[in-house]
Short mmCIF file of C-alpha atoms in Angstrom, two decimals:
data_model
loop_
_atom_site.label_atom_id
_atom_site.label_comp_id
_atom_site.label_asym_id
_atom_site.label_seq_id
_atom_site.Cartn_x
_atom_site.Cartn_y
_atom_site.Cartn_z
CA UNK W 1 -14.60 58.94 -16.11
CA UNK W 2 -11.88 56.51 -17.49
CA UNK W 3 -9.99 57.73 -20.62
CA UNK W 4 -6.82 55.55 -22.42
CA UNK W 5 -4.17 57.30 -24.43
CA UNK W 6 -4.10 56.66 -28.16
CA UNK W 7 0.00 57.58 -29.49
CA UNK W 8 1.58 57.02 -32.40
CA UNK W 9 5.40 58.35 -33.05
CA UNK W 10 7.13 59.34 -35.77
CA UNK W 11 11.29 58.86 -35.42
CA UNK W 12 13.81 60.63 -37.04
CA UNK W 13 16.82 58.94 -37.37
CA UNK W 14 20.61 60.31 -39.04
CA UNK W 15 21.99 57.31 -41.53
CA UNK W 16 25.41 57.36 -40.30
CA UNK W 17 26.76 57.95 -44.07
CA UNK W 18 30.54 59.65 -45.11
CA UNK W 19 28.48 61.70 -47.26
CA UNK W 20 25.09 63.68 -47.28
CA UNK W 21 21.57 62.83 -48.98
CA UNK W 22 21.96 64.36 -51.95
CA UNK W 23 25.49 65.32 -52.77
CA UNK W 24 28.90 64.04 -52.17
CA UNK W 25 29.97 66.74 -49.39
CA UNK W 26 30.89 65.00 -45.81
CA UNK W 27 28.84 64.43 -43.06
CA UNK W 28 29.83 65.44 -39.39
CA UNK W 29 29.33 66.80 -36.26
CA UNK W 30 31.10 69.76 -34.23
CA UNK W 31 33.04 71.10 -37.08
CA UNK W 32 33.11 75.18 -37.50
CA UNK W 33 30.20 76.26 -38.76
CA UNK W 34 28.76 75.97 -42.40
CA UNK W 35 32.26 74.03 -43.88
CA UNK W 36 30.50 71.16 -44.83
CA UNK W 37 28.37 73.30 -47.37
CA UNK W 38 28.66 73.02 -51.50
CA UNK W 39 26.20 74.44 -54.23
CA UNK W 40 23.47 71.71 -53.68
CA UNK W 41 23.50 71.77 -49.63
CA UNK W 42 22.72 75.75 -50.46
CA UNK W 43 20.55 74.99 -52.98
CA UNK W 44 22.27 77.67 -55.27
CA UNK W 45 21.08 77.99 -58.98
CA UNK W 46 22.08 74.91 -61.07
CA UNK W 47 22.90 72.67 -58.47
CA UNK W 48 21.43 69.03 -58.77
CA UNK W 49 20.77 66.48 -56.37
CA UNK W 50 22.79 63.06 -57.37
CA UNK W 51 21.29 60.17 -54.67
CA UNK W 52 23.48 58.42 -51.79
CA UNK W 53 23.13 55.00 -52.49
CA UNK W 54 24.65 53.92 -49.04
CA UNK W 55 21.62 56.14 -47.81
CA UNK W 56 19.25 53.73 -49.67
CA UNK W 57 21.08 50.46 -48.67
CA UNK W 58 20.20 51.84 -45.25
CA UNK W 59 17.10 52.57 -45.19
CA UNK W 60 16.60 48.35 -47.00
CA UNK W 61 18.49 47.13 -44.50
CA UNK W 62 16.39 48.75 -41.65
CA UNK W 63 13.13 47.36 -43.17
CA UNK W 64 14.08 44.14 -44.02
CA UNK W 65 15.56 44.08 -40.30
CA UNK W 66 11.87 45.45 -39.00
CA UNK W 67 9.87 42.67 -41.55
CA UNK W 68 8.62 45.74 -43.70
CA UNK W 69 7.55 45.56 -47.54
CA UNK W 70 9.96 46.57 -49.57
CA UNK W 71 9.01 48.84 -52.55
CA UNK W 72 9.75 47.61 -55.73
CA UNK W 73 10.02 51.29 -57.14
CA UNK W 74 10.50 54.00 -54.99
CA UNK W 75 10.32 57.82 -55.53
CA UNK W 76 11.54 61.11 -53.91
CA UNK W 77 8.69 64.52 -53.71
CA UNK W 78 9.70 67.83 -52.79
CA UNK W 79 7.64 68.50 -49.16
CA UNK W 80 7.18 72.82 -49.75
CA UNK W 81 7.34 74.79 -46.48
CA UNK W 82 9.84 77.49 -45.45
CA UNK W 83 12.06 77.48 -42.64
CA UNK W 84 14.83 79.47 -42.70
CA UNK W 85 17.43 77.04 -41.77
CA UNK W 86 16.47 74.65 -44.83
CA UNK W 87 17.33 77.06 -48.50
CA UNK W 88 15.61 75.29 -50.73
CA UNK W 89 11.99 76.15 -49.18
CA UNK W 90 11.69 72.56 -49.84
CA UNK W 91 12.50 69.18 -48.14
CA UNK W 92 13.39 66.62 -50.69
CA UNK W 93 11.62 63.73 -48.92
CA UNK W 94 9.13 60.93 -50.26
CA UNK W 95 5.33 60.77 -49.84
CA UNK W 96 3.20 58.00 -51.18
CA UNK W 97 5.76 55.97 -52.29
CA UNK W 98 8.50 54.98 -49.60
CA UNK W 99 10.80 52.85 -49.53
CA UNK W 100 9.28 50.62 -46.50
CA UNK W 101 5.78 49.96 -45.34
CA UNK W 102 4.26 48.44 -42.71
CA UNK W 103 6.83 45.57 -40.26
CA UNK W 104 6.98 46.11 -36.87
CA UNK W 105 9.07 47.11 -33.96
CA UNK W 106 9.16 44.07 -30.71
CA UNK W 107 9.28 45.98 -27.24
CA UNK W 108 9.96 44.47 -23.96
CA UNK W 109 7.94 46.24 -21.32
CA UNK W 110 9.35 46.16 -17.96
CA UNK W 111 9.29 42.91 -15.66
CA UNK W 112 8.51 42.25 -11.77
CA UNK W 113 12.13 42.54 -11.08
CA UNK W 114 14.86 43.47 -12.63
CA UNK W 115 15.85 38.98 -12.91
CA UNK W 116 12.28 38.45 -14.76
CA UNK W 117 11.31 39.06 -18.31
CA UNK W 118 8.82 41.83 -19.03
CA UNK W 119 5.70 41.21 -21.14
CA UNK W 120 6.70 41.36 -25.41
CA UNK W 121 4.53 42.78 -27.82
CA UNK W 122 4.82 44.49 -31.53
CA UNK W 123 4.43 47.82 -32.08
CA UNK W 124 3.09 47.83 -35.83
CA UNK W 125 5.01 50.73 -38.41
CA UNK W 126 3.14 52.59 -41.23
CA UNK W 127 5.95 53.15 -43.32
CA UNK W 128 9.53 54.43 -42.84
CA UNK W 129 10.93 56.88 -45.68
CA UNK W 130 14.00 58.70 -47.09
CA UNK W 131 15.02 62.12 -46.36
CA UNK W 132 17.61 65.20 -46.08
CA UNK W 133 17.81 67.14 -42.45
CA UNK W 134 17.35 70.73 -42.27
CA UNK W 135 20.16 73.21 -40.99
CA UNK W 136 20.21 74.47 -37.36
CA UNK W 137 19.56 77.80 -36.37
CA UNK W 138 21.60 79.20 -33.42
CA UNK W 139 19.72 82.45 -31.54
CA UNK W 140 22.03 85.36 -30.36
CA UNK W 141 20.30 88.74 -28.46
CA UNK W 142 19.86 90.19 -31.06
CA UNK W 143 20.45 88.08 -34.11
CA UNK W 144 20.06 84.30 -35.48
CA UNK W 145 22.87 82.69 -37.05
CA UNK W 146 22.24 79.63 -39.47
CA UNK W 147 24.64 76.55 -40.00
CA UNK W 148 23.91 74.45 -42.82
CA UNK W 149 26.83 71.66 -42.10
CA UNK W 150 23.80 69.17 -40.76
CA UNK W 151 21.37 70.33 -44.16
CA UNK W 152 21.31 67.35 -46.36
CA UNK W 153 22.28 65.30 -44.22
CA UNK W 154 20.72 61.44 -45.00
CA UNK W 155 17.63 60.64 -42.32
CA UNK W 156 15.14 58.02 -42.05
CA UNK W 157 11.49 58.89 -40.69
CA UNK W 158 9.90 55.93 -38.82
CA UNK W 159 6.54 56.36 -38.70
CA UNK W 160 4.17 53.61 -36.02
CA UNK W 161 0.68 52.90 -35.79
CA UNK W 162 -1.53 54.97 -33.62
CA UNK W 163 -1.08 51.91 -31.43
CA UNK W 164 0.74 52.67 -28.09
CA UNK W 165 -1.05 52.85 -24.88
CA UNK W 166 1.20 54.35 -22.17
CA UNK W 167 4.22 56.24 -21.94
CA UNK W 168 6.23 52.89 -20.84
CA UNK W 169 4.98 51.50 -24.17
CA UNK W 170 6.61 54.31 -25.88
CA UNK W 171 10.05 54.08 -24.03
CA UNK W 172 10.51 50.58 -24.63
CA UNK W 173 9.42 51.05 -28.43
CA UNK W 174 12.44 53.90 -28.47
CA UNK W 175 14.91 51.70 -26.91
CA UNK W 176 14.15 49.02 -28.69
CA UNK W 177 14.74 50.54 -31.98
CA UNK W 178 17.45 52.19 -31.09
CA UNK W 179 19.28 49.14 -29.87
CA UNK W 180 18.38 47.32 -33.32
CA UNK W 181 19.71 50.56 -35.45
CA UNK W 182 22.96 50.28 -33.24
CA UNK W 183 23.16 46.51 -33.41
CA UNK W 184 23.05 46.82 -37.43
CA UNK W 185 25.68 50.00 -38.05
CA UNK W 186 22.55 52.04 -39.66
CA UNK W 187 23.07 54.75 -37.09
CA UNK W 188 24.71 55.59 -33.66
CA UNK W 189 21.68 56.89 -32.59
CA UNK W 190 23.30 59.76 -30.21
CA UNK W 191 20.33 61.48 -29.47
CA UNK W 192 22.73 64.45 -27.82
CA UNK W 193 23.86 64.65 -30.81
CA UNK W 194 20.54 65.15 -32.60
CA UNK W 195 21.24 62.09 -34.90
CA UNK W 196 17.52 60.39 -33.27
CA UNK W 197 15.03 62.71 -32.47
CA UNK W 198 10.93 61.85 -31.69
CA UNK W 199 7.86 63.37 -32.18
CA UNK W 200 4.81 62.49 -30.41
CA UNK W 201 1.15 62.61 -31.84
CA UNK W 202 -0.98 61.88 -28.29
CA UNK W 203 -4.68 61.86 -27.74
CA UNK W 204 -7.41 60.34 -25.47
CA UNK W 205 -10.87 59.07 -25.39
CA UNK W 206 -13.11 56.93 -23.04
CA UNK W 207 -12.38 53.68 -22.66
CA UNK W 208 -14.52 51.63 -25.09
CA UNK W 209 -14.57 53.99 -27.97
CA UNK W 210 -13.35 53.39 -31.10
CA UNK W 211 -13.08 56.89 -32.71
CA UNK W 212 -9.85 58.52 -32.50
CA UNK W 213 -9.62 61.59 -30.29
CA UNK W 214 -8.09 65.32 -31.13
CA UNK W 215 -4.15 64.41 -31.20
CA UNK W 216 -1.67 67.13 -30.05
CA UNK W 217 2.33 67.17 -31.46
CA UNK W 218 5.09 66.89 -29.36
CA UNK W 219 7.81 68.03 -31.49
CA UNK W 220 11.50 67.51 -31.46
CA UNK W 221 11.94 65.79 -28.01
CA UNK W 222 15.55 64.33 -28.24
CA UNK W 223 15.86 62.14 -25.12
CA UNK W 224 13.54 58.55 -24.37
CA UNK W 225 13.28 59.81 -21.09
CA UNK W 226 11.65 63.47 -22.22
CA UNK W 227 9.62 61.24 -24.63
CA UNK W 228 8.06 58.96 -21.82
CA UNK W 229 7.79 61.95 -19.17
CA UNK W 230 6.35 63.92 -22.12
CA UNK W 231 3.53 62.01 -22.82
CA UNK W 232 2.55 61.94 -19.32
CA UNK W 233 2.54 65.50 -19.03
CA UNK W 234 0.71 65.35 -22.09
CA UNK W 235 -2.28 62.75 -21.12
CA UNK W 236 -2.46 64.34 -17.75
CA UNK W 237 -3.23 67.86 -19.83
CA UNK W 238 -6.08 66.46 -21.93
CA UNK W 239 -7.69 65.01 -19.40
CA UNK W 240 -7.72 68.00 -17.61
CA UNK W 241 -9.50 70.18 -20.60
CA UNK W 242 -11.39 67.36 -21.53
CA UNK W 243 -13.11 67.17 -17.46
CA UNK W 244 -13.22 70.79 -17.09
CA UNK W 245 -15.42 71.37 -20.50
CA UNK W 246 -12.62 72.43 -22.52
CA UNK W 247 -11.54 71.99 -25.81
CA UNK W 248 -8.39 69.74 -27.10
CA UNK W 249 -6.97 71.87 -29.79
CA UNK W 250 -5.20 70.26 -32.91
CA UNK W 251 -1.53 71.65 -32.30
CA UNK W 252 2.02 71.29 -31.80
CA UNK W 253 3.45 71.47 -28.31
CA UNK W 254 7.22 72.14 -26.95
CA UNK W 255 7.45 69.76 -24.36
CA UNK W 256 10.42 71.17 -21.96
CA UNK W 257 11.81 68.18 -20.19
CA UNK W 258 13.88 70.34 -17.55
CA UNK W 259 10.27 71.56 -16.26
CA UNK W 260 8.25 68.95 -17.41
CA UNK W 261 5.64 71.90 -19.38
CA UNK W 262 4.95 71.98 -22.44
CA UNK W 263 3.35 75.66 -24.50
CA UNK W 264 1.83 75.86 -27.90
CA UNK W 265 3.89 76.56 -30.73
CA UNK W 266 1.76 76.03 -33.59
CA UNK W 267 -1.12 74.57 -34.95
CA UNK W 268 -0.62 71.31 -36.51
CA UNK W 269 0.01 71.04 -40.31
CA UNK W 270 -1.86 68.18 -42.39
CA UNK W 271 -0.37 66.61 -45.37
CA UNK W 272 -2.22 68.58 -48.06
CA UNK W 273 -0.15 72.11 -46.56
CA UNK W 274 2.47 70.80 -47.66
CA UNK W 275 1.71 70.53 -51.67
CA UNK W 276 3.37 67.39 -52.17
CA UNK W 277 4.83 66.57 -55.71
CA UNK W 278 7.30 64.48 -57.31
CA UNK W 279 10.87 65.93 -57.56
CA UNK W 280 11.74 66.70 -61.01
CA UNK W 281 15.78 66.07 -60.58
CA UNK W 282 15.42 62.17 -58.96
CA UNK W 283 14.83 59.23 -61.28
CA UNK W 284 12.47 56.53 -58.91
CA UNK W 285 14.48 53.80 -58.35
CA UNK W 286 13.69 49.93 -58.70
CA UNK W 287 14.31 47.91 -55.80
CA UNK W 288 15.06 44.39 -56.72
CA UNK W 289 14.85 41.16 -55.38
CA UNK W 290 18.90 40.31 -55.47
CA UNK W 291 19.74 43.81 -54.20
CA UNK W 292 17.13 42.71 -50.81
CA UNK W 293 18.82 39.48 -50.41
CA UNK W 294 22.59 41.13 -50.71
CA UNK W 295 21.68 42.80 -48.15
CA UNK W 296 19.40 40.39 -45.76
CA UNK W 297 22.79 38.58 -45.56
CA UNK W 298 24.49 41.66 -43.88
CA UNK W 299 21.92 41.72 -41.22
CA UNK W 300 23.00 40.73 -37.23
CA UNK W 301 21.29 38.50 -35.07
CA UNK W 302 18.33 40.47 -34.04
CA UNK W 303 18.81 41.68 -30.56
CA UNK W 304 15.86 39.54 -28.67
CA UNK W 305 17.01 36.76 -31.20
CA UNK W 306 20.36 36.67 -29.48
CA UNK W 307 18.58 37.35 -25.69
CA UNK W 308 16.01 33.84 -26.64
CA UNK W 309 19.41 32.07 -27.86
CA UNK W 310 21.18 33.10 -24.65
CA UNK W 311 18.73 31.61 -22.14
CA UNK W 312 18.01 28.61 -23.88
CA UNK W 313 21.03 27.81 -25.74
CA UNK W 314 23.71 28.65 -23.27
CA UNK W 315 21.52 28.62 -20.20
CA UNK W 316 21.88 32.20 -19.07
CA UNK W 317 19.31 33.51 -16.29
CA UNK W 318 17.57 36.14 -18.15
CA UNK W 319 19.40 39.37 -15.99
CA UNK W 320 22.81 38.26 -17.30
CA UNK W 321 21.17 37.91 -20.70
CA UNK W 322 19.34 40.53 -20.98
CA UNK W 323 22.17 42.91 -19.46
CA UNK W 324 24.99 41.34 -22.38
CA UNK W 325 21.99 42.05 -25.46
CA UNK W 326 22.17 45.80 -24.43
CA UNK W 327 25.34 46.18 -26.25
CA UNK W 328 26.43 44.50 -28.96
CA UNK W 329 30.13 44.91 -28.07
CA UNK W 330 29.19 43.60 -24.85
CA UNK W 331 27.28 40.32 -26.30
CA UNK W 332 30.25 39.83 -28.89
CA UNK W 333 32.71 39.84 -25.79
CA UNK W 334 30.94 37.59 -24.24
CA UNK W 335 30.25 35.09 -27.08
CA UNK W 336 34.43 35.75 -27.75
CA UNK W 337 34.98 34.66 -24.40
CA UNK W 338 32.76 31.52 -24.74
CA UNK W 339 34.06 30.63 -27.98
CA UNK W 340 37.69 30.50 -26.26
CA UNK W 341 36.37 27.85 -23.85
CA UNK W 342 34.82 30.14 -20.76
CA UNK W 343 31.23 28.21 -19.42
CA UNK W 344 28.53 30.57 -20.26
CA UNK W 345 27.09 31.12 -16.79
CA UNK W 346 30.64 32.29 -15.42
CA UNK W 347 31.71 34.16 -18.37
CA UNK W 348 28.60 36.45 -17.99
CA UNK W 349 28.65 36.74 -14.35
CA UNK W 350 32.70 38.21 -14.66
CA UNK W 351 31.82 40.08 -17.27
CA UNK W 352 28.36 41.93 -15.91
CA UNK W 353 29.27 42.45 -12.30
CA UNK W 354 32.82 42.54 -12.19
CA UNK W 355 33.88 44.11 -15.63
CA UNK W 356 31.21 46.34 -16.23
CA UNK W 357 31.45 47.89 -12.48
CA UNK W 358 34.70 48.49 -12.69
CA UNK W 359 34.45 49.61 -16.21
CA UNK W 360 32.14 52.10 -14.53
CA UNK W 361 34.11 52.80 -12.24
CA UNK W 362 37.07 54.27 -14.09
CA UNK W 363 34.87 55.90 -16.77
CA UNK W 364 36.28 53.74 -19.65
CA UNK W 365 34.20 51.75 -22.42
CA UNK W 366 34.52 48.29 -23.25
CA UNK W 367 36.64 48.72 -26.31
CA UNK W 368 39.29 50.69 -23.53
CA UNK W 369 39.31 47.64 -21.51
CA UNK W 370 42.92 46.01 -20.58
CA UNK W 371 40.92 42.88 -20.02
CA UNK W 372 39.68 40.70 -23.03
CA UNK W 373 37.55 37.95 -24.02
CA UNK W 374 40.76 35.96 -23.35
CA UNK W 375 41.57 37.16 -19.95
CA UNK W 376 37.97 36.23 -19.02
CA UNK W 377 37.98 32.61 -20.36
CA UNK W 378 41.49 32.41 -18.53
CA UNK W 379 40.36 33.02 -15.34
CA UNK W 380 37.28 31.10 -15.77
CA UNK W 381 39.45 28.24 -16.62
CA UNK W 382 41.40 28.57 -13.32
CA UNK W 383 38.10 28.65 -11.30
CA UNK W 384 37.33 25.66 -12.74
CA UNK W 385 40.54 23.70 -12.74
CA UNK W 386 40.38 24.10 -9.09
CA UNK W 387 43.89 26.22 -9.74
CA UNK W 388 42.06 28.98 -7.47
CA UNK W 389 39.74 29.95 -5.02
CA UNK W 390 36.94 32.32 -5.48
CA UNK W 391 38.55 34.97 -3.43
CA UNK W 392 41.57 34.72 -5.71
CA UNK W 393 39.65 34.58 -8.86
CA UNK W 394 38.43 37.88 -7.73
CA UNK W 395 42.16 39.23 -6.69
CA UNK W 396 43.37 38.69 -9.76
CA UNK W 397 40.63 40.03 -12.06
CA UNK W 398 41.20 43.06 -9.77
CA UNK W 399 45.17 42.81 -10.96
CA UNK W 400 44.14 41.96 -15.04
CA UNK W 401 41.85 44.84 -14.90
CA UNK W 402 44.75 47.18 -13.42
CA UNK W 403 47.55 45.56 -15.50
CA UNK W 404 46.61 43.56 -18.61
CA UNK W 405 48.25 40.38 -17.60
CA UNK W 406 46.48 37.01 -18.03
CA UNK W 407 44.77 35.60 -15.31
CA UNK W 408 47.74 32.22 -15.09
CA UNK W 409 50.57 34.78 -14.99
CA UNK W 410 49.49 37.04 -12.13
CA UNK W 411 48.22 33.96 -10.27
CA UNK W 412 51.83 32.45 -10.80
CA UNK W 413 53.26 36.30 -9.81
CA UNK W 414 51.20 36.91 -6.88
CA UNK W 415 51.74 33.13 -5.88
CA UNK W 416 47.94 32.42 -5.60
CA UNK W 417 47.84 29.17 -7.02
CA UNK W 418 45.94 26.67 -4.78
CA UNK W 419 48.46 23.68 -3.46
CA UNK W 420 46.98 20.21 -4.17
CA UNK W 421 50.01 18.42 -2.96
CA UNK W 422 48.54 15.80 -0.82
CA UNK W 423 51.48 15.19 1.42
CA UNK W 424 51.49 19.04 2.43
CA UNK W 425 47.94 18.82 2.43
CA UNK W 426 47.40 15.71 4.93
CA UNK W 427 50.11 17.57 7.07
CA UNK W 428 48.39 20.83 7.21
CA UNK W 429 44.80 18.22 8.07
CA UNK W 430 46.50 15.81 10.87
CA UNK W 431 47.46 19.59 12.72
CA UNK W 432 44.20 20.80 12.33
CA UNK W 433 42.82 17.58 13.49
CA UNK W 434 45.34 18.11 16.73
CA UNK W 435 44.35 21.18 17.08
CA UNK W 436 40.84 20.91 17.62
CA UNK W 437 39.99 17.87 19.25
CA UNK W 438 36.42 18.92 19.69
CA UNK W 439 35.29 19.44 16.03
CA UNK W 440 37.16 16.45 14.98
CA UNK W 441 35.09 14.36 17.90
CA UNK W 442 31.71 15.78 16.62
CA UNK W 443 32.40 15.30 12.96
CA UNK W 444 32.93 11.65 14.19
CA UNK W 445 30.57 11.27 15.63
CA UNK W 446 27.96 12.21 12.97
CA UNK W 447 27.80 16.09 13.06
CA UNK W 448 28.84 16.82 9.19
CA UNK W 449 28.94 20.69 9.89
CA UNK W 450 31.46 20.76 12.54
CA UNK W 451 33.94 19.70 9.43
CA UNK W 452 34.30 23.53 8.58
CA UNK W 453 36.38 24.54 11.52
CA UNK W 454 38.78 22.14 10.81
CA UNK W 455 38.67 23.42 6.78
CA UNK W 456 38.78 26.89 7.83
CA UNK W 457 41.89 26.14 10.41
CA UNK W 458 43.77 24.16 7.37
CA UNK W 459 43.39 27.47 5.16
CA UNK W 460 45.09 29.42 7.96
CA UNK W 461 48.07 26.73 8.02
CA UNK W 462 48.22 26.90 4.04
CA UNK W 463 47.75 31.05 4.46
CA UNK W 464 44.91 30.40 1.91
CA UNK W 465 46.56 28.16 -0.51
CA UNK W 466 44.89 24.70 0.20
CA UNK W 467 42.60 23.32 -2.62
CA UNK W 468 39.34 23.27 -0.23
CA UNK W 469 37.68 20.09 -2.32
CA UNK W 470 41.38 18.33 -1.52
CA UNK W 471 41.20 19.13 2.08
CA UNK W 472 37.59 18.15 2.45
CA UNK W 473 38.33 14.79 0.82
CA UNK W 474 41.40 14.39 3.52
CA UNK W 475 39.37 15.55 6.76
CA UNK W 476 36.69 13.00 5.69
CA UNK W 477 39.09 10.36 5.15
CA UNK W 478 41.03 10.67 8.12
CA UNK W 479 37.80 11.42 10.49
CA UNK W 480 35.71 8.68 9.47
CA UNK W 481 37.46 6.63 7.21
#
């Protein structure tokens, strides 16, 4: 019996904003507990929300990015449930009319290999909304404690279509959005930090039906790995009950991604639970057409945009493009370095196998690098000048990493400069020629390959410095005229 999974997720993502949803008190993370608190994040008598417009230029930005409708007026409700680490007994949030609806998210699935492109699809949105995050509630033997310094503070919810398949689906959809939020400033998206967390609504039915199936919750997983093992767990479970003669209950799950279980924690809420209604203390605001294109000019070059651009523009095989997209510090180093002069090709291959593994290596990020776009374009320069060799290209990136000089001075230091003074260099040829009497008779008489003993001696006689195209152009000449 052959089922598919039906999944749709729903994203919460922390604007990164100086100050919270509602109210003018900081945002921030890992400061002693409930200091970033004032009469509205408690919700004490008399306090009044006042709206974060940087919150709402946001949440614009992220739609128009995404190729959602925009509202033209858009309102905030008051979502009623209690928890005790949110004091209002309300969420201000927004219900049937959100800022963005519909758009779409474009995943990359994986490839063959790690040097061929994966298959591209679009994972379609519902909607994406405003909100305020709840406090967190920290459990002690025998007591709770509650910090409110992350209450208020300004989220989006991204909600999809129930229209992911697998679990690979969902990981690329998550890193995908992630890497556009990033790319755009709207939020760091540290999910260690709790500022992106996922839920999961998973079901199954046969192949060939059309009719949704019983979905289950998985609520609060905060790592794209825990989402994608998650939902295997998950499919593997209904399948399971659903074989056996069981029943797939309508719930929420804790999915522990330590021991890949997950256990019931509740059964799941629908909207009407809730009792939705219009917040008294917000105006709804009107979204207008300049304020859209104001900000549509703030927008980056969409991440895939700039992968498509890389390949076919600048002729990049698609591992050292689609390595240099992940980042956008990375990509803007690179397009730094190209901009100084660097060819493409060579540029990215420094920068994604010798920067970034030495990078790794010491445990430093880009932005802590000694070497620059400049240092990169440098040595690239030398390479192609003929000024070096390969094996001294890669000495003295090895030296620029350690000491921050340009690539020309610690080749002029370290003396590694290639000698392309012919009269040294037909010298260093007519001894290698004497030398070796036997690869000089066989490259006359016809065998081409026998020519690199004769290089390789000259090297030793230069102790490396020789310009090899030089010396090939004298061994031919003097060989066979």
């Amino acid at each position: 019996m052959d089922f598919e999974a039906v999944i749709g997720l729903e994203v919460h993502v922390q604007i990164k904003a100086a100050s919270k949803m509602f109210t003018r008190v900081a945002t921030g993370y890992g400061e002693p507990p409930n200091t970033l608190t004032d009469p509205t994040v408690l919700a004490l008598p008399g306090a009044l929300p006042v709206l974060n417009k940087a919150a709402l230029d946001a949440i614009i930005k992220t739609g128009l990015m995404l190729d959602c409708e925009i509202a033209t007026v858009t309102r905030w409700d008051r979502k009623n449930y209690f928890y005790p680490d949110s004091p209002k007994n309300y969420q201000l949030s927004q219900y049937d009319q959100p800022v963005c609806r519909h758009g779409a998210v474009e995943i990359e699935l994986p490839g063959a290999s790690l040097a061929v492109m994966g298959e591209h699809k679009k994972i379609e949105l519902t909607r994406i909304h405003l909100e305020e995050d709840v406090g967190k509630l920290n459990h002690e033997t025998n007591d709770s404690l509650i910090d409110y310094n992350r209450a208020g503070t300004p989220l989006m919810e991204i909600v999809t279509e129930p229209v992911i398949r697998s679990a690979d689906e969902a990981f690329a959809f998550l890193t995908s959005l992630r890497q556009s939020l990033i790319y755009a400033g709207i939020s760091d998206c540290d999910m260690e930090k709790g500022q992106m967390r996922c839920d999961a609504n998973i079901s199954i039915r046969r192949v060939g039906e059309t009719k949704l199936g019983t979905k289950v919750e998985l609520k609060n997983l905060n790592s794209i790995s825990y989402v994608r093992d998650g939902i295997v767990t998950e499919i593997k479970r209904q399948i399971n009950v659903a074989t056996s003669g069981g029943t797939i209950v309508q719930e929420t799950r804790l999915y522990d991604g330590e021991t890949g279980r997950s256990a019931s924690m509740r059964s799941k809420e629908m909207a009407h639970d809730y009792r939705y209604f219009p917040d008294p203390d917000l105006m709804p605001v009107r979204i207008d057409a300049e304020w859209k294109t104001r900000l549509a000019a703030e927008l980056p070059e969409r991440p895939f945009a700039k992968q498509t651009r890389f390949i076919e523009q600048l002729g990049l095989p698609y591992s050292a493009a689609s390595v240099l997209v992940r980042d956008r510090a990375l990509a803007d180093f690179f397009e730094a370095a190209v901009k100084l002069g660097a060819k493409p090709t060579a540029a990215a291959n420094w920068i994604t196998n010798d920067l970034l593994r030495d990078l790794a290596a010491a445990n430093l990020a880009l932005a802590a690098s000694k070497v620059t776009a400049a240092h990169i374009a440098g040595l690239v320069a030398l390479v192609e000048q003929g000024a070096v060799s390969s094996s001294q290209a890669k000495e003295i990136f090895a030296d620029m990493f350690q000491t921050g000089d340009q690539a020309a001075a610690v080749a002029d230091r370290k003396g590694l400069r290639q000698s392309s003074d012919t009269g040294a260099l037909e010298g260093w040829c007519a001894t290698a020629i004497a030398n070796d009497a036997k690869s000089a008779d066989q490259v006359r008489s016809g065998n081409a390959k026998a020519i690199n003993a004769l290089k390789g001696a000259v090297m030793k006689l230069s102790a490396g410095k020789a310009n090899p195209k030089l010396v090939d152009d004298i061994l031919r000449r003097l060989l066979v005229g």
